[in-house]
CSV table of C-alpha atoms in Angstrom, one decimal:
chain,number,residue,atom,x,y,z
U,773,UNK,CA,35.5,-10.7,-7.3
U,774,UNK,CA,32.6,-10.8,-5.2
U,775,UNK,CA,31.4,-7.7,-3.4
U,776,UNK,CA,32.5,-6.8,0.0
U,777,UNK,CA,30.0,-5.1,2.6
U,778,UNK,CA,31.2,-3.0,5.4
U,779,UNK,CA,30.9,-5.1,9.3
U,780,UNK,CA,27.7,-4.1,11.3
U,781,UNK,CA,28.4,-1.1,13.6
U,782,UNK,CA,26.5,-3.2,17.0
U,783,UNK,CA,26.7,-6.4,16.5
U,784,UNK,CA,23.5,-7.2,18.6
U,785,UNK,CA,20.3,-9.0,18.2
U,786,UNK,CA,17.1,-8.8,20.3
U,787,UNK,CA,15.3,-11.2,20.6
U,788,UNK,CA,11.9,-9.9,22.0
U,789,UNK,CA,13.2,-10.8,25.6
U,790,UNK,CA,16.9,-10.2,25.9
U,791,UNK,CA,19.9,-8.7,23.4
U,792,UNK,CA,22.6,-11.1,22.6
U,793,UNK,CA,25.9,-10.5,22.1
U,794,UNK,CA,28.5,-12.8,20.6
U,795,UNK,CA,28.9,-15.9,18.7
U,796,UNK,CA,25.4,-16.2,18.1
U,797,UNK,CA,25.0,-12.1,17.1
U,798,UNK,CA,23.5,-11.7,13.2
U,799,UNK,CA,27.3,-10.8,12.1
U,800,UNK,CA,27.9,-14.6,12.4
U,801,UNK,CA,25.4,-16.8,10.8
U,802,UNK,CA,21.6,-15.5,10.8
U,803,UNK,CA,20.1,-14.9,6.9
U,804,UNK,CA,16.5,-14.1,8.6
U,805,UNK,CA,15.3,-11.9,11.6
U,806,UNK,CA,12.3,-11.1,13.4
U,807,UNK,CA,11.5,-8.4,15.2
U,808,UNK,CA,8.3,-6.8,17.2
U,809,UNK,CA,6.1,-4.4,15.8
U,810,UNK,CA,7.9,-1.3,17.8
U,811,UNK,CA,5.6,0.1,20.6
U,812,UNK,CA,8.5,3.0,20.8
U,813,UNK,CA,10.2,4.9,17.8
U,814,UNK,CA,12.3,2.9,15.7
U,815,UNK,CA,15.9,4.2,15.1
U,816,UNK,CA,18.1,3.5,11.4
U,817,UNK,CA,21.6,4.3,12.0
U,818,UNK,CA,23.2,4.2,8.5
U,819,UNK,CA,27.1,4.5,7.6
U,820,UNK,CA,27.8,5.2,4.3
U,821,UNK,CA,27.6,8.0,1.5
U,822,UNK,CA,24.2,9.4,0.1
U,823,UNK,CA,23.1,7.6,-2.5
U,824,UNK,CA,22.0,9.8,-5.8
U,825,UNK,CA,20.0,8.7,-9.0
U,826,UNK,CA,22.6,7.2,-10.2
U,827,UNK,CA,24.4,5.9,-7.3
U,828,UNK,CA,23.9,2.9,-4.7
U,829,UNK,CA,26.6,3.0,-1.6
U,830,UNK,CA,27.6,0.3,0.2
U,831,UNK,CA,26.5,0.9,3.9
U,832,UNK,CA,26.2,-0.6,7.3
U,833,UNK,CA,22.9,-0.4,9.1
U,834,UNK,CA,21.5,-0.9,12.8
U,835,UNK,CA,18.4,-0.8,14.0
U,836,UNK,CA,17.2,0.0,17.5
U,837,UNK,CA,13.8,0.0,19.3
U,838,UNK,CA,14.1,3.2,21.7
U,839,UNK,CA,17.9,2.8,23.0
U,840,UNK,CA,17.5,-0.9,22.4
U,841,UNK,CA,19.4,-2.9,19.4
U,842,UNK,CA,17.1,-4.7,17.4
U,843,UNK,CA,19.8,-6.3,14.2
U,844,UNK,CA,22.9,-5.2,12.5
U,845,UNK,CA,23.4,-6.0,8.9
U,846,UNK,CA,25.1,-4.5,5.6
U,847,UNK,CA,24.1,-4.1,2.4
U,848,UNK,CA,23.4,-1.2,-0.2
U,849,UNK,CA,20.6,1.9,-0.4
U,850,UNK,CA,19.3,3.4,-3.1
U,851,UNK,CA,16.9,6.4,-4.2
U,852,UNK,CA,13.4,4.0,-4.4
U,853,UNK,CA,10.1,5.5,-6.2
U,854,UNK,CA,9.0,7.2,-9.9
U,855,UNK,CA,7.8,10.4,-8.4
U,856,UNK,CA,10.5,10.5,-5.2
U,857,UNK,CA,13.2,11.8,-8.7
U,858,UNK,CA,11.6,15.1,-8.3
U,859,UNK,CA,11.4,15.4,-4.7
U,860,UNK,CA,14.1,17.0,-2.5
U,861,UNK,CA,13.2,14.7,0.2
U,862,UNK,CA,13.5,11.1,-1.3
U,863,UNK,CA,12.7,7.6,-0.6
U,864,UNK,CA,15.2,4.8,-0.2
U,865,UNK,CA,15.2,0.9,-0.7
U,866,UNK,CA,17.8,-1.1,1.6
U,867,UNK,CA,19.1,-4.1,0.1
U,868,UNK,CA,20.3,-5.8,3.3
U,869,UNK,CA,23.1,-8.6,3.7
U,870,UNK,CA,25.1,-10.6,6.6
U,871,UNK,CA,28.1,-9.3,6.1
U,872,UNK,CA,30.5,-12.3,7.0
U,873,UNK,CA,28.4,-14.7,4.2
U,874,UNK,CA,27.2,-11.7,2.0
U,875,UNK,CA,23.8,-14.0,1.8
U,876,UNK,CA,20.8,-11.9,1.3
U,877,UNK,CA,19.3,-10.8,5.2
U,878,UNK,CA,15.6,-11.3,5.3
U,879,UNK,CA,13.8,-9.1,8.1
U,880,UNK,CA,10.6,-10.6,9.5
U,881,UNK,CA,8.2,-7.5,11.3
U,882,UNK,CA,5.9,-8.6,13.5
U,883,UNK,CA,3.3,-10.6,11.4
U,884,UNK,CA,4.3,-9.1,8.0
U,885,UNK,CA,5.7,-11.5,5.3
U,886,UNK,CA,9.6,-11.7,5.6
U,887,UNK,CA,11.3,-8.4,3.2
U,888,UNK,CA,14.4,-8.9,1.9
U,889,UNK,CA,14.5,-5.6,1.0
U,890,UNK,CA,13.6,-2.1,3.3
U,891,UNK,CA,11.9,0.6,1.9
U,892,UNK,CA,11.4,3.9,3.7
U,893,UNK,CA,9.2,6.3,2.2
U,894,UNK,CA,9.6,9.7,2.4
U,895,UNK,CA,5.9,11.3,1.8
U,896,UNK,CA,6.6,14.4,0.4
U,897,UNK,CA,3.1,14.8,-0.3
U,898,UNK,CA,2.1,14.2,3.3
U,899,UNK,CA,4.8,15.0,5.4
U,900,UNK,CA,2.7,13.7,8.5
U,901,UNK,CA,3.4,10.4,7.3
U,902,UNK,CA,0.4,9.3,8.0
U,903,UNK,CA,-2.4,8.7,5.0
U,904,UNK,CA,-0.8,6.1,3.1
U,905,UNK,CA,-0.6,4.2,6.1
U,906,UNK,CA,-3.9,4.9,7.8
U,907,UNK,CA,-6.1,4.1,4.5
U,908,UNK,CA,-5.1,0.1,4.1
U,909,UNK,CA,-5.6,-0.7,7.5
U,910,UNK,CA,-8.9,0.8,7.8
U,911,UNK,CA,-9.6,-0.9,4.5
U,912,UNK,CA,-8.4,-3.8,5.9
U,913,UNK,CA,-10.7,-3.5,9.0
U,914,UNK,CA,-13.5,-3.1,6.2
U,915,UNK,CA,-12.7,-6.0,4.4
U,916,UNK,CA,-12.1,-8.3,6.7
U,917,UNK,CA,-16.2,-7.5,8.1
U,918,UNK,CA,-17.2,-10.1,8.9
U,919,UNK,CA,-15.5,-13.2,7.6
U,920,UNK,CA,-11.9,-12.1,9.7
U,921,UNK,CA,-10.2,-12.9,6.4
U,922,UNK,CA,-9.1,-10.6,3.5
U,923,UNK,CA,-9.8,-13.3,0.8
U,924,UNK,CA,-12.1,-16.5,0.3
U,925,UNK,CA,-10.7,-19.3,2.1
U,926,UNK,CA,-10.0,-21.2,-1.2
U,927,UNK,CA,-7.0,-18.9,-1.6
U,928,UNK,CA,-5.6,-20.1,1.6
U,929,UNK,CA,-5.8,-23.6,1.0
U,930,UNK,CA,-4.1,-23.3,-1.9
U,931,UNK,CA,-0.9,-23.1,0.2
U,932,UNK,CA,-2.1,-26.2,2.4
U,933,UNK,CA,0.3,-28.9,0.5
U,934,UNK,CA,3.0,-26.7,0.7
U,935,UNK,CA,3.3,-24.8,4.3
U,936,UNK,CA,-0.3,-25.6,5.7
U,937,UNK,CA,-1.4,-22.9,4.6
U,938,UNK,CA,0.3,-20.5,7.1
U,939,UNK,CA,-0.6,-17.4,4.7
U,940,UNK,CA,-2.9,-15.8,7.0
U,941,UNK,CA,-0.8,-12.5,7.2
U,942,UNK,CA,-1.4,-11.7,4.0
U,943,UNK,CA,-1.7,-8.2,3.9
U,944,UNK,CA,-3.8,-7.6,0.3
U,945,UNK,CA,-2.0,-3.9,0.5
U,946,UNK,CA,0.8,-2.1,1.6
U,947,UNK,CA,1.5,-1.2,5.8
U,948,UNK,CA,3.9,0.8,7.6
U,949,UNK,CA,4.6,2.9,10.3
U,950,UNK,CA,7.1,5.5,11.0
U,951,UNK,CA,11.1,5.6,11.9
U,952,UNK,CA,13.9,8.1,12.6
U,953,UNK,CA,16.7,7.6,9.9
U,954,UNK,CA,20.3,9.2,11.3
U,955,UNK,CA,23.0,9.0,8.3
U,956,UNK,CA,26.3,8.8,9.7
U,957,UNK,CA,25.6,10.1,13.1
U,958,UNK,CA,23.4,12.9,12.0
U,959,UNK,CA,19.7,13.0,12.0
U,960,UNK,CA,18.7,12.9,8.2
U,961,UNK,CA,14.7,12.8,8.9
U,962,UNK,CA,11.5,10.9,9.4
U,963,UNK,CA,10.3,8.2,7.4
U,964,UNK,CA,7.8,5.4,6.9
U,965,UNK,CA,8.7,1.6,6.4
U,966,UNK,CA,6.4,0.5,4.0
U,967,UNK,CA,5.5,-3.3,2.9
U,968,UNK,CA,6.5,-3.9,-0.9
U,969,UNK,CA,3.2,-5.3,-1.8
U,970,UNK,CA,4.8,-8.2,-3.5
U,971,UNK,CA,2.7,-11.4,-5.0
U,972,UNK,CA,3.0,-12.9,-1.5
U,973,UNK,CA,0.9,-10.3,-0.2
U,974,UNK,CA,-1.6,-11.3,-2.2
U,975,UNK,CA,-1.6,-15.0,-1.8
U,976,UNK,CA,-0.1,-15.2,-5.3
U,977,UNK,CA,1.6,-18.5,-6.7
U,978,UNK,CA,3.6,-16.2,-9.8
U,979,UNK,CA,4.5,-20.1,-11.2
U,980,UNK,CA,0.9,-20.3,-11.6
U,981,UNK,CA,-0.2,-18.9,-15.2
U,982,UNK,CA,-4.0,-18.4,-13.2
U,983,UNK,CA,-2.9,-16.2,-10.4
U,984,UNK,CA,-3.0,-13.0,-12.3
U,985,UNK,CA,-1.8,-10.1,-10.3
U,986,UNK,CA,-1.7,-6.4,-12.3
U,987,UNK,CA,-1.3,-2.8,-11.4
U,988,UNK,CA,-2.5,0.1,-14.0
U,989,UNK,CA,-0.1,2.7,-14.6
U,990,UNK,CA,-2.0,5.8,-15.1
U,991,UNK,CA,-3.9,3.4,-17.9
U,992,UNK,CA,-5.9,6.0,-19.7
U,993,UNK,CA,-7.5,3.1,-22.3
U,994,UNK,CA,-8.6,1.1,-19.2
U,995,UNK,CA,-12.2,1.9,-19.7
U,996,UNK,CA,-12.4,1.7,-23.4
U,997,UNK,CA,-12.6,-1.9,-22.6
U,998,UNK,CA,-9.3,-2.8,-24.2
U,999,UNK,CA,-6.6,-4.3,-22.0
U,1000,UNK,CA,-3.3,-2.5,-23.3
U,1001,UNK,CA,-0.4,-4.1,-21.2
U,1002,UNK,CA,1.7,-1.3,-21.7
U,1003,UNK,CA,-0.1,0.5,-19.2
U,1004,UNK,CA,0.3,-2.0,-16.5
U,1005,UNK,CA,2.2,-3.8,-14.4
U,1006,UNK,CA,1.9,-7.7,-14.0
U,1007,UNK,CA,3.4,-8.8,-11.2
U,1008,UNK,CA,2.0,-12.2,-11.3
U,1009,UNK,CA,2.9,-14.6,-13.0
U,1010,UNK,CA,6.3,-14.4,-13.4
U,1011,UNK,CA,7.2,-13.9,-17.2
U,1012,UNK,CA,10.8,-14.9,-18.5
U,1013,UNK,CA,12.3,-11.7,-19.6
U,1014,UNK,CA,9.3,-9.1,-18.8
U,1015,UNK,CA,10.5,-5.7,-17.6
U,1016,UNK,CA,7.4,-3.7,-16.4
U,1017,UNK,CA,4.9,-2.5,-18.6
U,1018,UNK,CA,6.4,-5.0,-21.1
U,1019,UNK,CA,3.4,-5.8,-24.4
U,1020,UNK,CA,2.4,-9.0,-23.3
U,1021,UNK,CA,0.1,-9.5,-26.4
U,1022,UNK,CA,2.4,-11.9,-28.1
U,1023,UNK,CA,5.0,-13.2,-25.4
U,1024,UNK,CA,2.1,-14.2,-23.2
U,1025,UNK,CA,-0.8,-14.5,-24.8
U,1026,UNK,CA,-2.4,-17.0,-22.4
U,1027,UNK,CA,-2.3,-14.1,-19.7
U,1028,UNK,CA,-3.0,-11.1,-21.9
U,1029,UNK,CA,-6.5,-12.6,-23.2
U,1030,UNK,CA,-7.3,-13.7,-19.0
U,1031,UNK,CA,-6.6,-9.7,-18.7
U,1032,UNK,CA,-8.3,-8.5,-21.7
U,1033,UNK,CA,-11.6,-10.8,-20.5
U,1034,UNK,CA,-12.2,-8.5,-17.1
U,1035,UNK,CA,-11.2,-5.2,-18.9
U,1036,UNK,CA,-13.3,-6.2,-21.7
U,1037,UNK,CA,-16.0,-7.3,-19.5
U,1038,UNK,CA,-15.9,-3.8,-17.7
U,1039,UNK,CA,-15.7,-1.9,-20.3
U,1040,UNK,CA,-18.9,-3.3,-22.0
U,1041,UNK,CA,-20.9,-2.5,-18.0
U,1042,UNK,CA,-19.6,0.6,-18.7
U,1043,UNK,CA,-20.5,1.9,-22.0
U,1044,UNK,CA,-23.7,0.0,-21.4
U,1045,UNK,CA,-23.8,-3.0,-24.2
U,1046,UNK,CA,-23.3,-5.4,-21.4
U,1047,UNK,CA,-26.2,-6.0,-17.9
U,1048,UNK,CA,-23.5,-5.5,-15.1
U,1049,UNK,CA,-25.9,-6.7,-12.6
U,1050,UNK,CA,-27.1,-9.9,-14.6
U,1051,UNK,CA,-23.2,-11.1,-15.3
U,1052,UNK,CA,-20.6,-9.6,-12.6
U,1053,UNK,CA,-20.8,-13.1,-10.5
U,1054,UNK,CA,-19.2,-14.2,-14.0
U,1055,UNK,CA,-16.2,-11.7,-13.7
U,1056,UNK,CA,-16.5,-9.5,-10.5
U,1057,UNK,CA,-16.1,-10.3,-6.6
U,1058,UNK,CA,-18.7,-7.8,-5.7
U,1059,UNK,CA,-18.2,-7.1,-2.1
U,1060,UNK,CA,-14.2,-6.4,-2.8
U,1061,UNK,CA,-15.6,-3.9,-5.8
U,1062,UNK,CA,-17.7,-2.2,-3.2
U,1063,UNK,CA,-15.2,-2.1,-0.3
U,1064,UNK,CA,-12.7,-0.3,-2.8
U,1065,UNK,CA,-15.6,2.1,-3.8
U,1066,UNK,CA,-15.6,3.0,0.1
U,1067,UNK,CA,-12.3,3.4,1.0
U,1068,UNK,CA,-12.3,5.8,-2.4
U,1069,UNK,CA,-15.0,7.4,-1.3
U,1070,UNK,CA,-14.1,7.5,2.9
U,1071,UNK,CA,-10.4,8.9,1.8
U,1072,UNK,CA,-11.2,11.0,-0.9
U,1073,UNK,CA,-8.6,8.5,-3.2
U,1074,UNK,CA,-8.7,10.7,-6.3
U,1075,UNK,CA,-5.8,9.2,-7.9
U,1076,UNK,CA,-7.4,5.2,-7.6
U,1077,UNK,CA,-9.2,5.5,-10.6
U,1078,UNK,CA,-6.9,4.7,-13.2
U,1079,UNK,CA,-4.3,4.3,-11.1
U,1080,UNK,CA,-3.0,3.0,-7.8
U,1081,UNK,CA,-5.2,-0.1,-7.3
U,1082,UNK,CA,-4.3,-4.2,-7.5
U,1083,UNK,CA,-6.7,-6.2,-9.5
U,1084,UNK,CA,-6.0,-9.6,-9.0
U,1085,UNK,CA,-7.7,-13.3,-9.9
U,1086,UNK,CA,-6.6,-16.7,-8.6
U,1087,UNK,CA,-8.3,-18.5,-11.5
U,1088,UNK,CA,-7.8,-16.0,-14.3
U,1089,UNK,CA,-8.2,-17.6,-18.1
U,1090,UNK,CA,-9.3,-16.3,-21.2
U,1091,UNK,CA,-13.2,-17.4,-20.5
U,1092,UNK,CA,-13.5,-17.9,-16.7
U,1093,UNK,CA,-12.3,-16.2,-13.7
U,1094,UNK,CA,-13.3,-14.2,-10.5
U,1095,UNK,CA,-11.7,-10.9,-9.9
U,1096,UNK,CA,-10.6,-8.6,-7.1
U,1097,UNK,CA,-9.9,-5.2,-6.2
U,1098,UNK,CA,-7.8,-3.8,-3.7
U,1099,UNK,CA,-6.4,-0.3,-2.8
U,1100,UNK,CA,-2.3,0.5,-3.4
U,1101,UNK,CA,-0.2,3.9,-3.1
U,1102,UNK,CA,-2.7,6.2,-0.7
U,1103,UNK,CA,-0.3,8.9,0.1
U,1104,UNK,CA,-2.7,11.8,-1.9
U,1105,UNK,CA,-5.9,11.1,0.3
U,1106,UNK,CA,-8.0,12.7,3.4
U,1107,UNK,CA,-7.8,16.2,1.6
U,1108,UNK,CA,-4.6,16.2,-0.5
U,1109,UNK,CA,-5.6,16.4,-3.8
U,1110,UNK,CA,-3.0,17.0,-6.9
U,1111,UNK,CA,-5.4,18.8,-8.3
U,1112,UNK,CA,-7.5,21.0,-6.0
U,1113,UNK,CA,-5.9,23.4,-3.6
U,1114,UNK,CA,-7.2,25.1,0.1
U,1115,UNK,CA,-10.9,24.0,0.7
U,1116,UNK,CA,-11.6,22.4,-2.7
U,1117,UNK,CA,-10.1,19.4,-1.4
U,1118,UNK,CA,-12.3,19.5,2.3
U,1119,UNK,CA,-14.2,16.1,3.0
U,1120,UNK,CA,-17.6,18.3,2.5
U,1121,UNK,CA,-16.4,20.0,-1.0
U,1122,UNK,CA,-15.2,17.4,-3.0
U,1123,UNK,CA,-18.5,15.4,-3.9
U,1124,UNK,CA,-18.5,11.9,-5.2
U,1125,UNK,CA,-15.3,10.3,-5.8
U,1126,UNK,CA,-15.9,7.7,-8.2
U,1127,UNK,CA,-19.3,9.2,-9.5
U,1128,UNK,CA,-19.2,10.4,-13.0
U,1129,UNK,CA,-19.8,14.1,-13.2
U,1130,UNK,CA,-17.7,14.4,-9.9
U,1131,UNK,CA,-14.3,16.5,-9.8
U,1132,UNK,CA,-12.2,13.8,-10.5
U,1133,UNK,CA,-9.4,14.4,-13.3
U,1134,UNK,CA,-9.6,10.2,-13.9
U,1135,UNK,CA,-12.6,8.9,-15.9
U,1136,UNK,CA,-13.9,6.9,-12.9
U,1137,UNK,CA,-15.5,4.7,-15.5
U,1138,UNK,CA,-16.5,0.9,-14.2
U,1139,UNK,CA,-16.4,2.2,-10.8
U,1140,UNK,CA,-19.6,4.6,-11.3
U,1141,UNK,CA,-21.6,1.5,-11.2
U,1142,UNK,CA,-21.5,1.1,-7.8
U,1143,UNK,CA,-23.7,4.5,-7.9
U,1144,UNK,CA,-26.0,3.1,-10.6
U,1145,UNK,CA,-26.2,-0.5,-11.1
U,1146,UNK,CA,-25.1,-2.0,-7.2
U,1147,UNK,CA,-26.4,1.4,-5.3
U,1148,UNK,CA,-28.5,-0.9,-3.4
U,1149,UNK,CA,-26.0,-3.1,-2.1
U,1150,UNK,CA,-23.0,-0.1,-1.7
U,1151,UNK,CA,-25.4,1.6,0.7
U,1152,UNK,CA,-26.3,-1.7,2.8
U,1153,UNK,CA,-22.3,-1.9,2.9
U,1154,UNK,CA,-21.7,1.0,4.3
U,1155,UNK,CA,-24.6,1.1,6.9
U,1156,UNK,CA,-23.0,-2.7,7.5
U,1157,UNK,CA,-19.9,-1.1,8.3
U,1158,UNK,CA,-21.3,1.7,10.0
U,1159,UNK,CA,-23.0,0.0,12.2
U,1160,UNK,CA,-19.7,-2.2,13.2
U,1161,UNK,CA,-18.0,0.8,14.5
U,1162,UNK,CA,-15.4,0.0,11.6
U,1163,UNK,CA,-16.0,3.3,9.5
U,1164,UNK,CA,-16.0,5.9,13.0
U,1165,UNK,CA,-14.8,8.8,13.9
U,1166,UNK,CA,-13.6,6.5,16.8
U,1167,UNK,CA,-12.2,3.9,14.8
U,1168,UNK,CA,-10.2,5.8,12.6
U,1169,UNK,CA,-8.7,8.4,15.4
U,1170,UNK,CA,-7.6,5.0,17.5
U,1171,UNK,CA,-5.3,4.0,13.7
U,1172,UNK,CA,-4.1,7.8,13.6
U,1173,UNK,CA,-3.1,7.8,16.7
U,1174,UNK,CA,-1.4,4.4,16.4
U,1175,UNK,CA,1.1,5.7,14.1
U,1176,UNK,CA,1.8,9.3,15.4
U,1177,UNK,CA,2.4,7.7,19.0
U,1178,UNK,CA,5.7,6.5,17.0
U,1179,UNK,CA,6.7,10.0,16.4
U,1180,UNK,CA,8.4,11.6,18.9
U,1181,UNK,CA,7.4,15.8,18.4
U,1182,UNK,CA,11.0,16.7,18.7
U,1183,UNK,CA,12.1,14.7,15.7
U,1184,UNK,CA,9.3,16.0,13.7
U,1185,UNK,CA,10.8,19.6,14.5
U,1186,UNK,CA,14.1,18.6,13.2
U,1187,UNK,CA,12.5,16.7,10.0
U,1188,UNK,CA,10.8,20.1,8.9
U,1189,UNK,CA,14.0,21.6,10.0
U,1190,UNK,CA,16.0,19.6,7.5
U,1191,UNK,CA,13.0,19.3,4.9
U,1192,UNK,CA,11.6,22.8,4.9
U,1193,UNK,CA,7.7,22.6,3.8
U,1194,UNK,CA,8.3,24.9,0.5
U,1195,UNK,CA,11.0,22.3,-0.8
U,1196,UNK,CA,10.3,20.0,-3.8
U,1197,UNK,CA,7.7,17.6,-2.7
U,1198,UNK,CA,7.1,16.0,-6.4
U,1199,UNK,CA,4.1,17.6,-6.7
U,1200,UNK,CA,2.3,20.6,-7.2
U,1201,UNK,CA,3.1,22.5,-3.4
U,1202,UNK,CA,-0.4,24.1,-3.1
U,1203,UNK,CA,-1.7,20.7,-2.4
U,1204,UNK,CA,-1.0,20.9,1.3
U,1205,UNK,CA,-2.6,24.7,1.3
U,1206,UNK,CA,-5.1,25.2,4.3
U,1207,UNK,CA,-3.3,23.0,7.3
U,1208,UNK,CA,-3.6,19.3,5.4
U,1209,UNK,CA,-0.7,18.8,6.8
U,1210,UNK,CA,-2.2,18.5,10.2
U,1211,UNK,CA,-2.8,15.3,12.2
U,1212,UNK,CA,-6.1,17.0,13.5
U,1213,UNK,CA,-6.6,18.2,10.0
U,1214,UNK,CA,-7.1,14.0,9.2
U,1215,UNK,CA,-9.2,13.8,12.3
U,1216,UNK,CA,-11.4,16.2,11.3
U,1217,UNK,CA,-11.6,14.8,7.9
U,1218,UNK,CA,-12.4,11.8,8.5
U,1219,UNK,CA,-15.5,13.2,10.9
U,1220,UNK,CA,-16.7,15.6,8.2
U,1221,UNK,CA,-16.4,13.0,5.6
U,1222,UNK,CA,-17.9,10.2,7.4
U,1223,UNK,CA,-20.9,12.6,8.1
U,1224,UNK,CA,-21.0,14.0,4.6
U,1225,UNK,CA,-21.8,10.0,3.7
U,1226,UNK,CA,-24.4,9.2,5.9
U,1227,UNK,CA,-26.3,12.1,4.8
U,1228,UNK,CA,-26.0,11.3,1.5
U,1229,UNK,CA,-27.5,8.1,2.2
U,1230,UNK,CA,-30.2,8.5,4.9
U,1231,UNK,CA,-28.0,6.6,8.0
U,1232,UNK,CA,-28.7,7.9,11.3
U,1233,UNK,CA,-27.0,5.3,13.2
């Protein structure tokens, strides 16, 4: 028997100009809706039981911008993510459906690609809800300068025969904005709607075996030069029967060999048996590498050396292919460091993040070469982005303001009342010691960190 879903509670949708009600509303026929990026706080009203780690209750969902209804849907929700299992304030995932047809409902927010599920991040480690959206926002501004694109034109042109290459909004990381979530008429808390960063956002065709997208999962053997697929998630290409972190050495030897080529080269460069400068053009997009190192240094992203980045290629084989680095999962940044407390994680105290001999609890491995082999290019890229005003307190403060403006201070007060600051977060409680859960702290961190890096490299503007 087919699963039934509760009827939506508003029956409205907003087309950007007017609110529609009646035979053409979403409950009757629409399986795809487009809504604008918010200019006012969003409220998501959910009717249904709260999920547990073992349950996925059916729900009715209504989404409002301010007091204006945007759309309604039915579906289920569940706990989302690994670390959230040990946190009191959990992440949620909504899987939305058209209540009449039972079809999956896709939601396109602004220029984001349509999402078949909606992820609501609680960010127990960052109750300001700013850091994880801020970091890729600044990185996108960095990496798209000066070309205006986040990837080579060839990656976009791959899609010309499919849809005339209408993929220019690919994010190459995550994006998000804060929302209020209400459950059964009561305020549940503040969360962030975050994009899923699936293969579409990396211009990947998961039916093409040369389109490879992989993410390390605390890959402790990464810099040894051996690709161990059990320490990685293979997001593209699609592999029949694949489960996350499976051994693909025998099931997909061609994909494994292509991954081994780049990991083996980085390992050889790291241990000094291969000349990185003489060979990098055959393996690595240098600008993507430099920009990744710079965003880690700027934001203090210590959890990104053997974890929390995407590595991808559009032409990878066992013998050829150029690879690119992209940031991911950046909530432990801007002064939040898992193993450092108090002033130890302040911007002027942490030293270099990606350089060997620093404070990182993860081996920076190949990233250290940015400070040795490629230091002239790294310093030149910093100067270029500083001169352009992309890396600047003014620009970062503006990005922070765009996020925080969507939070009603009264809602933050209620969020703290619902979820006290001393509850379990899935990370050490001492991470936030020293007032790090503060918008002003993040702004001051950015200014101090920029000044510190300027001083190391002699940049004076």
